[in-house]
Short mmCIF file of C-alpha atoms in Angstrom, two decimals:
data_model
loop_
_atom_site.label_atom_id
_atom_site.label_comp_id
_atom_site.label_asym_id
_atom_site.label_seq_id
_atom_site.Cartn_x
_atom_site.Cartn_y
_atom_site.Cartn_z
CA MET T 1 0.15 0.02 -0.53
CA ASP T 2 1.49 3.55 -1.21
CA THR T 3 1.48 5.87 2.42
CA PHE T 4 2.53 8.34 3.06
CA GLY T 5 5.65 7.39 4.49
CA ASP T 6 6.64 5.65 1.07
CA LYS T 7 6.89 9.40 0.16
CA GLY T 8 9.74 10.91 2.19
CA ALA T 9 6.80 12.68 4.10
CA PRO T 10 8.92 13.82 7.54
CA ASP T 11 7.48 12.17 10.60
CA ARG T 12 5.75 14.84 12.70
CA THR T 13 4.29 13.41 15.77
CA ARG T 14 2.36 16.81 16.72
CA PRO T 15 -0.58 17.50 14.50
CA ASP T 16 -0.21 21.23 12.43
CA HIS T 17 -3.74 21.34 13.12
CA GLU T 18 -6.42 19.94 15.49
CA VAL T 19 -9.01 20.36 12.63
CA ILE T 20 -8.81 20.51 9.21
CA VAL T 21 -11.93 21.02 7.27
CA VAL T 22 -12.09 20.02 3.16
CA GLY T 23 -14.16 21.59 1.77
CA ALA T 24 -15.23 25.83 1.31
CA GLY T 25 -19.01 25.23 0.25
CA PHE T 26 -22.11 26.09 2.53
CA GLY T 27 -20.63 22.67 4.28
CA GLY T 28 -17.70 23.81 5.67
CA ILE T 29 -18.42 27.52 5.91
CA GLY T 30 -20.98 25.46 9.14
CA THR T 31 -18.93 23.90 10.31
CA GLY T 32 -15.88 26.26 10.73
CA ILE T 33 -18.61 28.70 12.39
CA ALA T 34 -19.57 25.27 14.94
CA LEU T 35 -15.70 24.43 15.51
CA GLN T 36 -15.68 28.31 16.45
CA ARG T 37 -18.74 28.17 18.86
CA LYS T 38 -17.57 25.22 20.38
CA GLY T 39 -14.20 27.46 21.15
CA ILE T 40 -12.22 25.08 19.03
CA HIS T 41 -10.60 27.98 16.70
CA ASP T 42 -7.36 26.02 15.72
CA PHE T 43 -8.68 24.67 12.03
CA ILE T 44 -8.36 25.64 8.79
CA ILE T 45 -10.51 24.58 5.60
CA VAL T 46 -9.28 23.88 2.61
CA ASP T 47 -10.82 23.79 -0.88
CA LYS T 48 -10.04 23.21 -4.66
CA TRP T 49 -11.41 26.00 -5.89
CA ASP T 50 -10.16 29.99 -6.06
CA ARG T 51 -13.02 30.98 -4.37
CA VAL T 52 -15.95 30.30 -0.82
CA GLY T 53 -18.84 28.64 -2.05
CA GLY T 54 -18.84 25.07 -3.25
CA THR T 55 -21.77 24.37 -5.94
CA TRP T 56 -22.43 28.32 -5.74
CA HIS T 57 -18.73 28.80 -7.27
CA ALA T 58 -18.66 25.83 -8.97
CA ASN T 59 -22.52 26.23 -11.45
CA THR T 60 -22.59 29.10 -13.35
CA TYR T 61 -24.43 28.34 -15.90
CA PRO T 62 -26.76 30.68 -17.90
CA GLY T 63 -30.72 30.42 -15.92
CA VAL T 64 -28.89 28.95 -11.84
CA ALA T 65 -30.75 29.93 -9.02
CA VAL T 66 -31.45 28.02 -5.83
CA ASP T 67 -34.91 26.53 -6.13
CA ILE T 68 -35.60 26.94 -2.23
CA PRO T 69 -36.79 29.60 -1.03
CA SER T 70 -34.24 31.86 -0.25
CA PHE T 71 -35.29 32.30 2.92
CA ILE T 72 -35.37 29.29 3.69
CA TYR T 73 -32.45 27.87 1.58
CA SER T 74 -29.88 30.26 4.28
CA PHE T 75 -28.40 29.61 7.50
CA SER T 76 -31.07 30.27 10.21
CA TYR T 77 -28.70 31.98 12.65
CA GLU T 78 -27.80 34.44 9.43
CA GLN T 79 -31.20 35.00 7.24
CA ARG T 80 -30.84 37.79 5.39
CA GLY T 81 -34.30 40.13 3.74
CA ASP T 82 -32.06 41.73 0.98
CA TRP T 83 -32.58 39.28 -1.43
CA SER T 84 -33.25 40.05 -5.47
CA ARG T 85 -35.55 37.25 -6.05
CA VAL T 86 -37.66 34.73 -4.22
CA PHE T 87 -35.97 32.27 -5.60
CA ALA T 88 -32.15 34.03 -5.80
CA PRO T 89 -29.93 33.54 -9.43
CA GLY T 90 -26.80 31.58 -7.89
CA SER T 91 -24.19 33.97 -7.52
CA GLU T 92 -26.13 35.92 -4.86
CA LEU T 93 -25.88 32.54 -3.12
CA ARG T 94 -22.44 32.53 -3.66
CA ASP T 95 -22.03 36.33 -2.22
CA TYR T 96 -23.93 35.25 0.63
CA ALA T 97 -20.55 32.61 1.32
CA GLU T 98 -18.33 35.09 0.89
CA SER T 99 -20.66 37.38 3.32
CA MET T 100 -20.41 34.57 6.00
CA VAL T 101 -16.82 33.77 5.74
CA ASP T 102 -16.32 37.75 6.74
CA LYS T 103 -18.52 38.08 9.21
CA TYR T 104 -17.37 35.19 11.19
CA GLY T 105 -13.51 35.41 10.88
CA LEU T 106 -13.09 32.75 8.20
CA ARG T 107 -10.90 34.37 5.55
CA ALA T 108 -7.62 33.76 7.63
CA LYS T 109 -8.72 30.27 8.23
CA LEU T 110 -8.74 29.72 4.09
CA ARG T 111 -5.92 27.81 2.49
CA LEU T 112 -7.90 28.11 -1.24
CA SER T 113 -6.87 26.93 -4.43
CA THR T 114 -5.36 23.72 -3.28
CA THR T 115 -6.80 20.01 -3.66
CA VAL T 116 -6.50 17.75 -1.55
CA VAL T 117 -5.70 14.20 -3.39
CA ALA T 118 -5.41 11.68 -0.56
CA ALA T 119 -6.07 11.58 3.50
CA GLU T 120 -5.15 8.43 5.42
CA PHE T 121 -5.18 8.37 9.84
CA ASP T 122 -1.70 7.66 11.17
CA ASP T 123 -2.13 5.19 14.03
CA ARG T 124 0.58 5.60 15.30
CA HIS T 125 0.04 9.71 16.67
CA SER T 126 -3.15 9.81 16.16
CA LEU T 127 -3.87 12.45 13.13
CA TRP T 128 -4.87 12.50 9.66
CA ARG T 129 -2.25 12.75 7.07
CA LEU T 130 -4.05 15.04 4.12
CA ARG T 131 -1.27 15.46 1.08
CA THR T 132 -2.38 18.39 -1.72
CA ASP T 133 -2.00 17.96 -4.80
CA GLY T 134 0.93 20.49 -5.07
CA GLY T 135 2.83 17.79 -2.68
CA ARG T 136 2.56 19.55 0.40
CA GLU T 137 1.37 17.63 3.73
CA LEU T 138 -1.01 18.78 6.14
CA THR T 139 -1.53 17.34 9.59
CA ALA T 140 -4.44 18.18 12.00
CA ARG T 141 -5.80 15.56 14.41
CA HIS T 142 -9.47 15.25 13.66
CA ILE T 143 -10.75 15.77 9.22
CA VAL T 144 -14.15 17.23 8.39
CA LEU T 145 -14.86 16.13 5.02
CA ALA T 146 -17.59 18.69 4.07
CA ILE T 147 -17.64 18.02 0.01
CA GLY T 148 -21.14 18.35 -1.46
CA GLY T 149 -22.74 15.57 -3.31
CA LEU T 150 -22.81 17.88 -6.08
CA GLU T 151 -18.93 17.78 -6.92
CA ARG T 152 -17.77 15.79 -9.57
CA PRO T 153 -19.88 16.20 -12.67
CA LYS T 154 -21.38 13.10 -14.19
CA MET T 155 -20.53 13.03 -18.02
CA PRO T 156 -22.91 10.92 -19.87
CA ASP T 157 -22.13 6.66 -20.52
CA ILE T 158 -22.25 7.58 -24.41
CA GLN T 159 -20.43 5.91 -27.36
CA GLY T 160 -18.87 8.58 -28.71
CA LEU T 161 -18.90 11.28 -27.19
CA ASN T 162 -15.27 12.61 -27.05
CA ASP T 163 -15.39 11.93 -31.55
CA PHE T 164 -17.79 15.90 -31.00
CA GLY T 165 -16.82 17.84 -33.59
CA GLY T 166 -18.15 20.69 -32.10
CA THR T 167 -18.35 22.24 -28.66
CA LEU T 168 -18.72 20.11 -25.42
CA LEU T 169 -19.65 21.43 -22.32
CA HIS T 170 -20.96 20.61 -18.62
CA THR T 171 -23.94 22.36 -17.11
CA ALA T 172 -20.76 22.24 -14.09
CA MET T 173 -18.46 23.24 -16.52
CA TRP T 174 -19.38 26.17 -18.07
CA ASP T 175 -17.25 28.06 -20.68
CA HIS T 176 -18.91 31.60 -20.53
CA ASP T 177 -16.69 32.27 -23.80
CA VAL T 178 -18.16 29.50 -25.68
CA ALA T 179 -21.01 31.75 -27.75
CA LEU T 180 -24.86 30.46 -28.51
CA ARG T 181 -26.07 33.07 -30.71
CA GLY T 182 -27.86 31.67 -34.06
CA LYS T 183 -25.92 28.23 -33.34
CA ARG T 184 -27.46 24.72 -33.59
CA VAL T 185 -27.50 23.57 -29.36
CA ALA T 186 -28.44 19.98 -28.03
CA VAL T 187 -29.27 19.58 -24.31
CA ILE T 188 -29.02 16.39 -23.06
CA GLY T 189 -30.80 15.88 -20.11
CA THR T 190 -33.83 17.26 -18.08
CA GLY T 191 -33.56 17.41 -14.79
CA ALA T 192 -33.26 20.54 -12.06
CA THR T 193 -30.97 21.51 -13.85
CA ALA T 194 -32.28 21.35 -17.59
CA LEU T 195 -35.27 23.14 -16.65
CA GLN T 196 -33.79 26.30 -15.29
CA LEU T 197 -30.90 26.06 -18.27
CA ILE T 198 -33.24 25.41 -21.30
CA PRO T 199 -35.42 28.57 -21.71
CA ALA T 200 -32.62 30.98 -20.43
CA ILE T 201 -31.16 29.76 -23.85
CA VAL T 202 -33.26 29.61 -26.36
CA GLU T 203 -33.97 32.83 -26.94
CA GLU T 204 -29.78 33.38 -28.50
CA THR T 205 -29.66 29.76 -30.52
CA GLY T 206 -30.38 29.62 -33.03
CA HIS T 207 -32.20 25.86 -32.85
CA LEU T 208 -32.26 23.59 -29.43
CA THR T 209 -33.02 20.00 -29.41
CA VAL T 210 -33.27 18.58 -26.01
CA PHE T 211 -32.87 14.63 -25.29
CA GLN T 212 -35.49 13.50 -22.91
CA ARG T 213 -34.74 10.26 -21.23
CA THR T 214 -37.11 10.68 -18.34
CA PRO T 215 -39.51 13.88 -17.90
CA ILE T 216 -39.93 15.91 -14.35
CA TRP T 217 -42.60 17.02 -12.49
CA VAL T 218 -42.78 20.51 -12.82
CA PHE T 219 -43.88 22.84 -10.09
CA PRO T 220 -45.45 26.19 -11.19
CA LYS T 221 -42.66 28.62 -9.63
CA ASN T 222 -43.91 31.67 -7.48
CA ASP T 223 -41.17 33.46 -7.57
CA ALA T 224 -41.25 37.78 -8.01
CA GLU T 225 -38.79 40.27 -7.50
CA VAL T 226 -37.87 41.41 -4.28
CA GLY T 227 -38.37 44.98 -4.30
CA ALA T 228 -37.85 47.66 -1.36
CA LEU T 229 -41.58 47.46 -0.09
CA GLY T 230 -40.34 43.92 0.20
CA ARG T 231 -36.55 43.71 1.57
CA GLN T 232 -38.54 46.61 3.66
CA ILE T 233 -40.86 43.39 5.00
CA LEU T 234 -37.86 41.14 4.88
CA GLY T 235 -36.13 43.25 7.01
CA ARG T 236 -38.19 42.59 9.66
CA LYS T 237 -36.78 39.78 11.89
CA ARG T 238 -40.18 38.72 13.55
CA ILE T 239 -42.00 38.56 9.93
CA ARG T 240 -39.13 36.38 8.13
CA SER T 241 -38.50 34.05 11.10
CA ALA T 242 -42.44 33.88 10.68
CA LEU T 243 -42.50 32.89 6.83
CA ARG T 244 -39.12 30.45 7.40
CA VAL T 245 -41.45 28.98 9.70
CA ALA T 246 -44.20 28.75 7.44
CA GLY T 247 -41.52 27.42 4.80
CA ASN T 248 -40.00 24.41 7.11
CA LEU T 249 -43.25 23.31 7.66
CA GLY T 250 -44.25 23.31 4.09
CA THR T 251 -41.25 21.29 2.69
CA GLU T 252 -42.15 18.66 6.16
CA LEU T 253 -44.91 17.86 5.11
CA ALA T 254 -44.68 17.97 0.78
CA MET T 255 -40.93 15.73 1.40
CA SER T 256 -40.13 14.40 4.46
CA GLY T 257 -43.60 13.62 5.26
CA MET T 258 -43.25 11.43 1.93
CA VAL T 259 -40.86 9.38 3.60
CA VAL T 260 -41.39 9.12 6.55
CA GLY T 261 -45.27 9.28 6.95
CA PRO T 262 -47.88 5.92 7.02
CA PRO T 263 -48.10 4.57 4.26
CA TRP T 264 -51.78 5.22 3.36
CA LEU T 265 -51.16 9.03 3.76
CA THR T 266 -47.87 9.60 1.92
CA GLU T 267 -50.17 7.67 -0.87
CA SER T 268 -53.23 8.78 -0.83
CA GLY T 269 -51.85 13.10 -0.67
CA ARG T 270 -49.90 11.96 -3.32
CA ARG T 271 -52.73 10.80 -5.70
CA LEU T 272 -54.55 14.18 -4.30
CA ALA T 273 -51.09 16.55 -4.85
CA GLU T 274 -50.63 14.59 -8.77
CA GLY T 275 -53.80 15.52 -10.08
CA PRO T 276 -54.00 19.66 -10.07
CA ILE T 277 -50.41 19.86 -10.88
CA ARG T 278 -50.95 17.37 -14.19
CA ARG T 279 -53.51 19.09 -14.76
CA TRP T 280 -50.77 22.37 -14.53
CA MET T 281 -48.09 20.67 -16.69
CA ARG T 282 -50.52 20.04 -19.15
CA ARG T 283 -51.96 22.66 -19.97
CA GLN T 284 -48.64 24.28 -20.92
CA VAL T 285 -47.83 22.46 -23.68
CA ASP T 286 -50.15 22.97 -26.90
CA ASP T 287 -49.46 19.75 -29.45
CA PRO T 288 -51.39 17.16 -27.63
CA VAL T 289 -48.18 14.48 -29.08
CA LEU T 290 -45.51 16.62 -26.76
CA ARG T 291 -47.71 16.86 -24.03
CA ASP T 292 -47.92 13.40 -23.42
CA LYS T 293 -44.06 13.03 -24.00
CA LEU T 294 -43.14 15.56 -21.30
CA THR T 295 -46.06 14.10 -18.63
CA PRO T 296 -44.21 12.25 -16.13
CA ARG T 297 -45.46 8.35 -15.16
CA TYR T 298 -43.69 7.85 -12.33
CA GLY T 299 -45.26 9.09 -8.91
CA LEU T 300 -44.60 12.88 -7.19
CA GLY T 301 -41.80 12.26 -5.54
CA CYS T 302 -40.29 9.03 -6.93
CA LYS T 303 -37.11 11.96 -8.03
CA ARG T 304 -36.84 14.86 -7.28
CA PRO T 305 -39.92 17.52 -8.67
CA SER T 306 -38.53 21.05 -10.09
CA MET T 307 -40.30 24.48 -10.51
CA SER T 308 -40.48 26.74 -13.54
CA ASN T 309 -42.75 28.77 -15.74
CA ASP T 310 -41.49 28.62 -18.29
CA TYR T 311 -40.01 25.49 -19.25
CA LEU T 312 -42.51 23.65 -20.41
CA LYS T 313 -43.62 26.41 -22.70
CA THR T 314 -40.82 26.18 -24.21
CA PHE T 315 -41.75 23.25 -26.38
CA ASN T 316 -44.74 25.49 -27.85
CA ARG T 317 -41.35 26.60 -30.14
CA SER T 318 -41.03 26.19 -33.23
CA ASP T 319 -36.97 26.51 -32.91
CA VAL T 320 -37.03 23.57 -30.05
CA SER T 321 -37.09 20.26 -30.45
CA LEU T 322 -37.63 17.40 -27.64
CA VAL T 323 -35.89 13.74 -28.96
CA THR T 324 -37.21 11.03 -26.46
CA ASP T 325 -35.36 8.04 -28.86
CA SER T 326 -32.36 6.97 -26.73
CA ILE T 327 -29.14 8.24 -27.65
CA GLU T 328 -27.12 5.85 -30.12
CA ARG T 329 -23.75 7.44 -30.47
CA ILE T 330 -22.46 10.14 -30.36
CA THR T 331 -20.67 10.99 -34.18
CA GLU T 332 -18.42 14.24 -35.06
CA ARG T 333 -21.01 16.04 -36.79
CA GLY T 334 -24.30 15.62 -33.49
CA VAL T 335 -26.40 12.82 -32.32
CA ILE T 336 -27.91 9.77 -33.77
CA THR T 337 -30.73 8.14 -31.32
CA ALA T 338 -32.21 4.36 -32.02
CA ASP T 339 -34.02 5.41 -35.23
CA GLY T 340 -31.39 5.51 -37.32
CA THR T 341 -31.56 9.93 -37.26
CA GLU T 342 -28.76 11.48 -36.91
CA HIS T 343 -29.84 15.68 -35.54
CA GLU T 344 -26.17 17.60 -36.39
CA ILE T 345 -25.71 19.96 -33.98
CA ASP T 346 -22.81 22.22 -33.36
CA VAL T 347 -22.30 23.05 -29.52
CA LEU T 348 -24.38 20.02 -27.02
CA ILE T 349 -24.53 20.67 -23.43
CA CYS T 350 -24.89 17.67 -20.90
CA ALA T 351 -27.48 18.66 -18.13
CA THR T 352 -27.03 14.75 -16.59
CA GLY T 353 -25.76 16.06 -13.29
CA PHE T 354 -23.16 14.43 -11.06
CA LYS T 355 -21.56 11.82 -9.62
CA LEU T 356 -23.79 10.80 -6.85
CA TRP T 357 -22.95 7.52 -5.50
CA ASP T 358 -21.15 6.21 -8.62
CA ARG T 359 -17.86 4.31 -7.44
CA GLY T 360 -15.63 6.98 -6.72
CA ALA T 361 -17.23 9.75 -6.38
CA ILE T 362 -17.58 9.29 -2.76
CA PRO T 363 -15.08 10.11 -1.26
CA PRO T 364 -13.39 12.50 -4.81
CA PHE T 365 -9.53 11.03 -3.36
CA PRO T 366 -8.51 8.29 -0.88
CA VAL T 367 -9.62 8.05 2.28
CA ARG T 368 -7.55 5.36 4.67
CA GLY T 369 -8.81 4.99 8.10
CA ARG T 370 -7.30 2.63 10.66
CA HIS T 371 -4.58 0.25 9.81
CA GLY T 372 -5.17 1.77 5.94
CA LEU T 373 -8.72 0.50 5.91
CA ASP T 374 -10.51 2.29 2.98
CA LEU T 375 -13.38 4.57 3.06
CA GLU T 376 -14.37 4.15 -1.12
CA ARG T 377 -13.84 0.36 -0.34
CA PHE T 378 -16.01 -0.08 3.01
CA TRP T 379 -19.07 1.84 0.98
CA ASP T 380 -18.77 -0.20 -1.99
CA GLU T 381 -19.04 -3.84 -0.40
CA ARG T 382 -20.75 -3.39 3.12
CA ARG T 383 -23.04 -0.49 0.81
CA TYR T 384 -22.89 2.93 1.92
CA GLN T 385 -23.75 3.80 6.36
CA SER T 386 -22.71 6.13 8.48
CA TYR T 387 -24.09 6.96 12.37
CA GLN T 388 -26.14 10.21 11.61
CA GLY T 389 -24.21 11.24 8.24
CA VAL T 390 -21.30 12.18 10.54
CA SER T 391 -19.29 9.29 11.20
CA VAL T 392 -18.46 6.05 10.67
CA PRO T 393 -16.24 3.17 12.33
CA GLY T 394 -12.93 2.16 11.78
CA PHE T 395 -12.14 6.11 10.74
CA PRO T 396 -11.22 7.39 13.95
CA ASN T 397 -10.95 11.16 14.23
CA ALA T 398 -12.49 11.95 11.22
CA PHE T 399 -16.42 13.35 10.68
CA THR T 400 -18.31 14.18 7.52
CA VAL T 401 -21.09 16.88 6.91
CA THR T 402 -23.22 15.09 4.03
CA GLY T 403 -22.56 11.77 4.82
CA PRO T 404 -24.47 8.45 4.19
CA TYR T 405 -28.08 8.73 6.12
CA GLY T 406 -27.61 12.72 7.42
CA PHE T 407 -29.33 13.91 4.41
CA VAL T 408 -33.05 15.14 5.03
CA LEU T 409 -35.26 15.76 1.83
CA GLY T 410 -35.39 19.62 2.24
CA SER T 411 -32.45 22.53 1.89
CA TYR T 412 -29.29 21.33 2.56
CA ILE T 413 -29.16 24.02 5.20
CA TRP T 414 -30.66 22.25 7.58
CA MET T 415 -28.53 19.40 7.30
CA ILE T 416 -25.21 21.21 7.41
CA GLU T 417 -26.19 23.04 10.55
CA ALA T 418 -27.26 19.61 12.28
CA THR T 419 -24.15 16.93 11.69
CA ALA T 420 -21.81 20.46 11.78
CA ALA T 421 -23.38 20.78 15.16
CA HIS T 422 -22.72 17.16 15.90
CA LEU T 423 -19.22 16.79 14.90
CA SER T 424 -18.99 20.36 16.33
CA ARG T 425 -20.22 19.03 19.84
CA ALA T 426 -18.23 15.59 19.26
CA ILE T 427 -15.15 16.95 18.74
CA ALA T 428 -15.15 19.34 21.50
CA GLU T 429 -16.26 16.72 23.81
CA ALA T 430 -13.11 14.86 22.79
CA LYS T 431 -10.61 17.42 23.95
CA ARG T 432 -12.21 18.41 26.99
CA ARG T 433 -11.78 14.57 27.96
CA GLY T 434 -7.82 15.05 26.36
CA ALA T 435 -8.27 12.41 24.29
CA THR T 436 -6.26 12.45 20.57
CA GLU T 437 -8.58 9.62 19.75
CA ILE T 438 -12.83 9.74 19.62
CA GLU T 439 -14.84 7.10 17.46
CA ILE T 440 -18.18 6.06 17.11
CA ARG T 441 -19.29 3.01 18.80
CA GLN T 442 -19.77 -0.24 16.44
CA ASP T 443 -23.00 -1.22 17.87
CA VAL T 444 -24.52 2.46 18.29
CA HIS T 445 -23.45 2.86 14.84
CA ASP T 446 -24.97 -0.42 13.62
CA GLU T 447 -28.33 0.39 15.80
CA TYR T 448 -28.59 3.04 13.90
CA PHE T 449 -28.01 2.10 10.32
CA GLU T 450 -30.49 -0.53 11.27
CA ARG T 451 -33.12 1.52 12.36
CA CYS T 452 -32.68 3.37 8.97
CA LEU T 453 -33.10 0.67 6.80
CA LYS T 454 -36.22 -0.40 8.66
CA ARG T 455 -37.90 2.68 7.91
CA GLN T 456 -36.90 2.25 4.33
CA GLU T 457 -38.79 -0.47 3.93
CA LYS T 458 -42.12 1.55 4.09
CA ASN T 459 -40.74 3.57 1.06
CA PHE T 460 -42.72 4.33 -2.10
CA LEU T 461 -39.15 4.72 -3.54
CA PHE T 462 -39.01 0.97 -3.77
CA THR T 463 -42.42 0.30 -5.18
CA PRO T 464 -43.99 0.33 -8.99
CA VAL T 465 -45.11 3.68 -8.22
CA CYS T 466 -41.74 4.65 -9.15
CA ALA T 467 -40.45 2.04 -11.58
CA GLY T 468 -38.92 3.92 -14.68
CA SER T 469 -37.78 7.49 -12.95
CA ASN T 470 -34.75 6.66 -12.77
CA THR T 471 -33.80 8.24 -9.60
CA TYR T 472 -30.57 9.21 -8.14
CA TYR T 473 -32.70 8.59 -4.27
CA ILE T 474 -31.29 4.74 -4.67
CA ASP T 475 -27.61 3.74 -4.90
CA ASN T 476 -25.94 1.33 -6.41
CA LYS T 477 -26.25 -0.85 -3.62
CA GLY T 478 -30.95 -0.18 -4.11
CA ASP T 479 -30.62 1.69 -0.51
CA SER T 480 -32.04 4.97 -0.35
CA PRO T 481 -29.44 6.79 1.80
CA PHE T 482 -30.89 9.52 2.58
CA ARG T 483 -32.09 10.01 6.39
CA PRO T 484 -35.92 8.65 6.58
CA SER T 485 -36.58 10.89 9.78
CA THR T 486 -38.12 14.23 9.95
CA HIS T 487 -35.91 17.27 10.05
CA GLY T 488 -37.04 17.82 13.16
CA GLU T 489 -35.62 14.66 14.57
CA MET T 490 -32.88 15.90 12.64
CA TYR T 491 -31.77 18.44 14.40
CA TRP T 492 -32.67 17.35 17.82
CA GLN T 493 -31.00 13.78 17.79
CA ASN T 494 -27.61 15.72 16.10
CA ARG T 495 -27.39 18.36 18.90
CA HIS T 496 -28.80 16.07 21.87
CA PHE T 497 -27.64 12.92 21.50
CA ASP T 498 -25.41 11.03 24.44
CA LEU T 499 -21.63 12.16 24.16
CA ASP T 500 -20.69 8.30 25.12
CA VAL T 501 -22.44 6.90 21.96
CA TYR T 502 -18.16 7.53 21.46
CA ARG T 503 -15.22 6.32 21.93
CA TYR T 504 -12.73 8.00 23.76
CA SER T 505 -8.84 7.06 24.13
CA THR T 506 -5.43 8.10 23.84
CA GLY T 507 -4.45 6.10 21.07
CA ALA T 508 -4.77 2.25 21.81
CA PRO T 509 -6.73 1.35 18.68
CA HIS T 510 -9.76 -1.02 20.03
CA PRO T 511 -9.85 -4.56 19.52
CA ALA T 512 -13.11 -4.07 17.51
CA ALA T 513 -11.29 -1.45 14.76
CA VAL T 514 -8.87 -4.36 14.59
CA ALA T 515 -11.13 -6.99 13.79
CA VAL T 516 -12.54 -4.40 11.18
CA ARG T 517 -9.99 -3.95 9.24
CA SER T 518 -8.88 -8.01 9.52
CA GLU T 519 -12.62 -8.81 7.94
CA GLU T 520 -11.58 -5.93 5.07
CA VAL T 521 -8.53 -7.41 4.01
CA SER T 522 -9.63 -11.00 3.68
#
């Protein structure tokens, strides 16, 4: 096994920092603030980008915006009333992240343009060694992987993709120097990103072709500009908080309620909601054939829906084509579909999402725990699992913000606040006890994992209702590694768990951890 020591790294026995946070998106920023609130100030935040913001820095495609009202998609302790729109554009979310960094004194903690390429736990000295792309080694007693799920763009696995002679783009790697005016442009994908992109570029393109595999449920978007009066209203803390509570309750019922509610209630609620939404969708499209193609056959909630007042209407235009035949291959000139038609294009845009559950995607670099236990291999062989999305046995002093079974469907911000509170509380307790190692107990972790799997048994995602949805809510093992709970339960449990669910020590490996490693090797 290739270790840091093999590369001639100095044998440093004292860590450079108490904590290293990998990722400077909202997860990393929220973690930094949570650590400070627990009196932990010796930490740095490392990120591969040259600016903070994570997803909102990486994604700059036309039309990018938050799909949850801005006054909800913000930290509870840093609510704002000066958003330009109800659903703020992506640039404002990035600016919000920058303002958080400045307000909470995190600027000096940042180590930007620094890519972590490997992380390995040093059993002998009870610390983590991180290697960067510049060959430097960073060490810390604890690490926090604040790497979001929208981290690695996923290109479609289509024959001939690299043979395309025109311009090839992915929405997460947008090139603003590419001109679309008058061009024949094609978009592969009709998910939430495409819903924002397609109406934003259609006025510019000469002809737009959309390749659809699975139609998406579309809600009307009650968006509006927040004028002077709106900012004045949202500037009042009580009004803003009341709107936030109402929005949170609505999201709780509409999303997490669909997962954890009793089957008879979720089924009746889903059917009750589907009717008016389907009727609204059909009214947006003039042509009956197109209307039918754009209408989902799977149930509402099987995959993340989105909102747009313009997406469906776009297909009424004569300069827009919807293609539902499967793509056979890509040539130098365009796209050939299963019916033998070659669609000639100049620009090919892949709105095909991210490598969420793909092997090698999480974590995006090798992470080796006690005795070299590899996290990617562990999850690949044993299914995705972690305690409350934060801790995995065999990986002492390591925590995640967006780990398996940590995210309740809704706003990522709620999860970030919850998991950041959890891990900062655990690290602070280890510091209070004078422990050099902290690790989730195997029995506690297993009990939580089994409880999540048990709750999944009534999840409608695994019923015929969701057949054909191609949902990313289900991973490559057939599980749905989202937390099957309410946001209230997530909030409470992450802040009030018994601190003794963790094992604290001064470095002597626990026999259970050795057994895990032995089984993994065999």
